[in-house]
Short mmCIF file of C-alpha atoms in Angstrom, two decimals:
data_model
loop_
_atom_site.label_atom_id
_atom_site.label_comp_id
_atom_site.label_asym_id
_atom_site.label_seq_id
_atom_site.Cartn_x
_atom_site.Cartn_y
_atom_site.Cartn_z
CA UNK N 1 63.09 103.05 184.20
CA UNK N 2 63.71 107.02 183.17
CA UNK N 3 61.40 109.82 183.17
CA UNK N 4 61.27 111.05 179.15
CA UNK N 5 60.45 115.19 179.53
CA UNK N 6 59.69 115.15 175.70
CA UNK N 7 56.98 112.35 176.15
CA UNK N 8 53.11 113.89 175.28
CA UNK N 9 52.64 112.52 178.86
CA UNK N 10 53.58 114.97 181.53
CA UNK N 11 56.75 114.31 183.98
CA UNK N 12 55.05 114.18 187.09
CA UNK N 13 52.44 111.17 185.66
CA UNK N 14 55.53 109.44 184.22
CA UNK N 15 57.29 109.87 187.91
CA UNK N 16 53.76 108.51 189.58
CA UNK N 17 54.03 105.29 187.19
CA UNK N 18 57.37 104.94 188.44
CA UNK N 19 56.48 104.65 191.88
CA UNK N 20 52.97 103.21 191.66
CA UNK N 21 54.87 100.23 189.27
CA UNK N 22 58.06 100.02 192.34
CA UNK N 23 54.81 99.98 195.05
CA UNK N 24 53.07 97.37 193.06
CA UNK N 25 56.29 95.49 192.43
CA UNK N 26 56.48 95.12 196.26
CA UNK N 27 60.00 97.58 195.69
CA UNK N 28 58.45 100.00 198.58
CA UNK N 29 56.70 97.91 201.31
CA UNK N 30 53.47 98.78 203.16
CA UNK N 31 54.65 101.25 205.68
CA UNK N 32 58.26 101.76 204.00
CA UNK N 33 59.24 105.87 203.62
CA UNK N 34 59.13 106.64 199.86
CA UNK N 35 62.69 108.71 199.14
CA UNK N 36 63.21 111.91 199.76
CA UNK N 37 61.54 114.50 196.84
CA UNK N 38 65.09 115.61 196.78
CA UNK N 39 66.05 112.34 196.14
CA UNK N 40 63.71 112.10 193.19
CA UNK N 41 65.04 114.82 191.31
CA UNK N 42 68.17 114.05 191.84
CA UNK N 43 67.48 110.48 190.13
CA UNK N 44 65.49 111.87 187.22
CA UNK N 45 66.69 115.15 186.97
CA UNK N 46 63.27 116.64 187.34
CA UNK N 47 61.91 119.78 189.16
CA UNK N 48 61.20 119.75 192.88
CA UNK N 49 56.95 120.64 191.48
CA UNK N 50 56.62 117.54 189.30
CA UNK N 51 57.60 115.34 192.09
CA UNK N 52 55.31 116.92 194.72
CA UNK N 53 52.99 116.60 192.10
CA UNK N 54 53.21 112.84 191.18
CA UNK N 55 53.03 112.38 195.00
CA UNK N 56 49.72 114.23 194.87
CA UNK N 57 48.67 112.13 192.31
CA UNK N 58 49.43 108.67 194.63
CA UNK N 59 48.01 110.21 197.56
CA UNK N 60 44.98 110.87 195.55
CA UNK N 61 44.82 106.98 194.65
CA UNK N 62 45.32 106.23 198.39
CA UNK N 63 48.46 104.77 197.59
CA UNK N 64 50.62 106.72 199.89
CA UNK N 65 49.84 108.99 202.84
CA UNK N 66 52.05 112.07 203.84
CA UNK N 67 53.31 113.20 207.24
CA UNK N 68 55.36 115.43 208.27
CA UNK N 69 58.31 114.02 207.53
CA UNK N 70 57.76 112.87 204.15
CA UNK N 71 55.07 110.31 202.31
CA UNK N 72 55.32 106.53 203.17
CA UNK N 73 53.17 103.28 201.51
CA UNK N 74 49.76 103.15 202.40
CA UNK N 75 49.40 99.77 204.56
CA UNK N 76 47.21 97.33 203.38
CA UNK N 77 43.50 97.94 205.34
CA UNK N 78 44.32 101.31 206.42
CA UNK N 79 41.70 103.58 206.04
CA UNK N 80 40.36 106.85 206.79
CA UNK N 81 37.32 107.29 208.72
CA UNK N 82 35.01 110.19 207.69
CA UNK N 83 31.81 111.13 209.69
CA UNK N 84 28.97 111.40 207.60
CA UNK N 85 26.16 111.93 210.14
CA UNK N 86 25.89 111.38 213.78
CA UNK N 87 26.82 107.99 214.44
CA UNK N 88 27.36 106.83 211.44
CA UNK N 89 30.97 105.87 209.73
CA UNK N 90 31.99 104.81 205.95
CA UNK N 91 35.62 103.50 205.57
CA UNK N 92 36.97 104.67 201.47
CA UNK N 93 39.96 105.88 199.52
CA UNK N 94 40.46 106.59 196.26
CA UNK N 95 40.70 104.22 193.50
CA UNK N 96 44.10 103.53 191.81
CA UNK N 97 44.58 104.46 188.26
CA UNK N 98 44.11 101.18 186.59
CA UNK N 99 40.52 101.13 188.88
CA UNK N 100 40.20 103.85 187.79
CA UNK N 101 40.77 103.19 183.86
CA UNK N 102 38.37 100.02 184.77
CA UNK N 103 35.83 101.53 186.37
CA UNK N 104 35.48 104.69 184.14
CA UNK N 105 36.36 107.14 186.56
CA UNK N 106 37.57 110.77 185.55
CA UNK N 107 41.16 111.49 187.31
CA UNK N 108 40.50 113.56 190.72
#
């Protein structure tokens, strides 16, 4: 797959595709280390921006959560607990973009 800069869509969407179709595909694993951003635009010859962007994009979908030490796959059931009032707890993430796309939800 390659990354078209000329495309009306912008690079960093056409990187997130990229990854969200290789995290779909079963390419990156639950729990697997996505590559290095580095890595990225050395692949795709892209700036350093459009892949911390299409990274924001997947952690926005709940796709992929970010450490430290880089961004890994989301595993399967992991969640985030937010406190909404005292004692009570509601488990979410963010839809993916084809939920999205189904469920008619704006991007963000």
């Amino acid at each position: 797959m390659t990354i078209d800069p000329s495309a009306d869509r912008p690079v960093y969407k056409q990187l997130a595709d990229l990854i969200r179709a290789r995290i779909e595909a079963g390419e990156y694993r639950p729990g697997q280390r996505l590559p290095a951003e580095s890595d990225y635009v050395a692949e795709y010859g892209i700036s350093r921006d459009s892949v911390r962007r299409a990274i924001a994009v997947l952690r926005g979908e709940g796709l992929i959560v970010t450490e430290l030490r880089g961004s890994r796959v989301r595993e399967q059931g992991e969640a985030v607990i937010v406190s909404i009032t005292s004692g009570a707890q509601v488990t979410a993430r963010m839809p993916t973009e084809p939920e999205r796309r189904q469920l008619g939800i704006a991007e963000g």
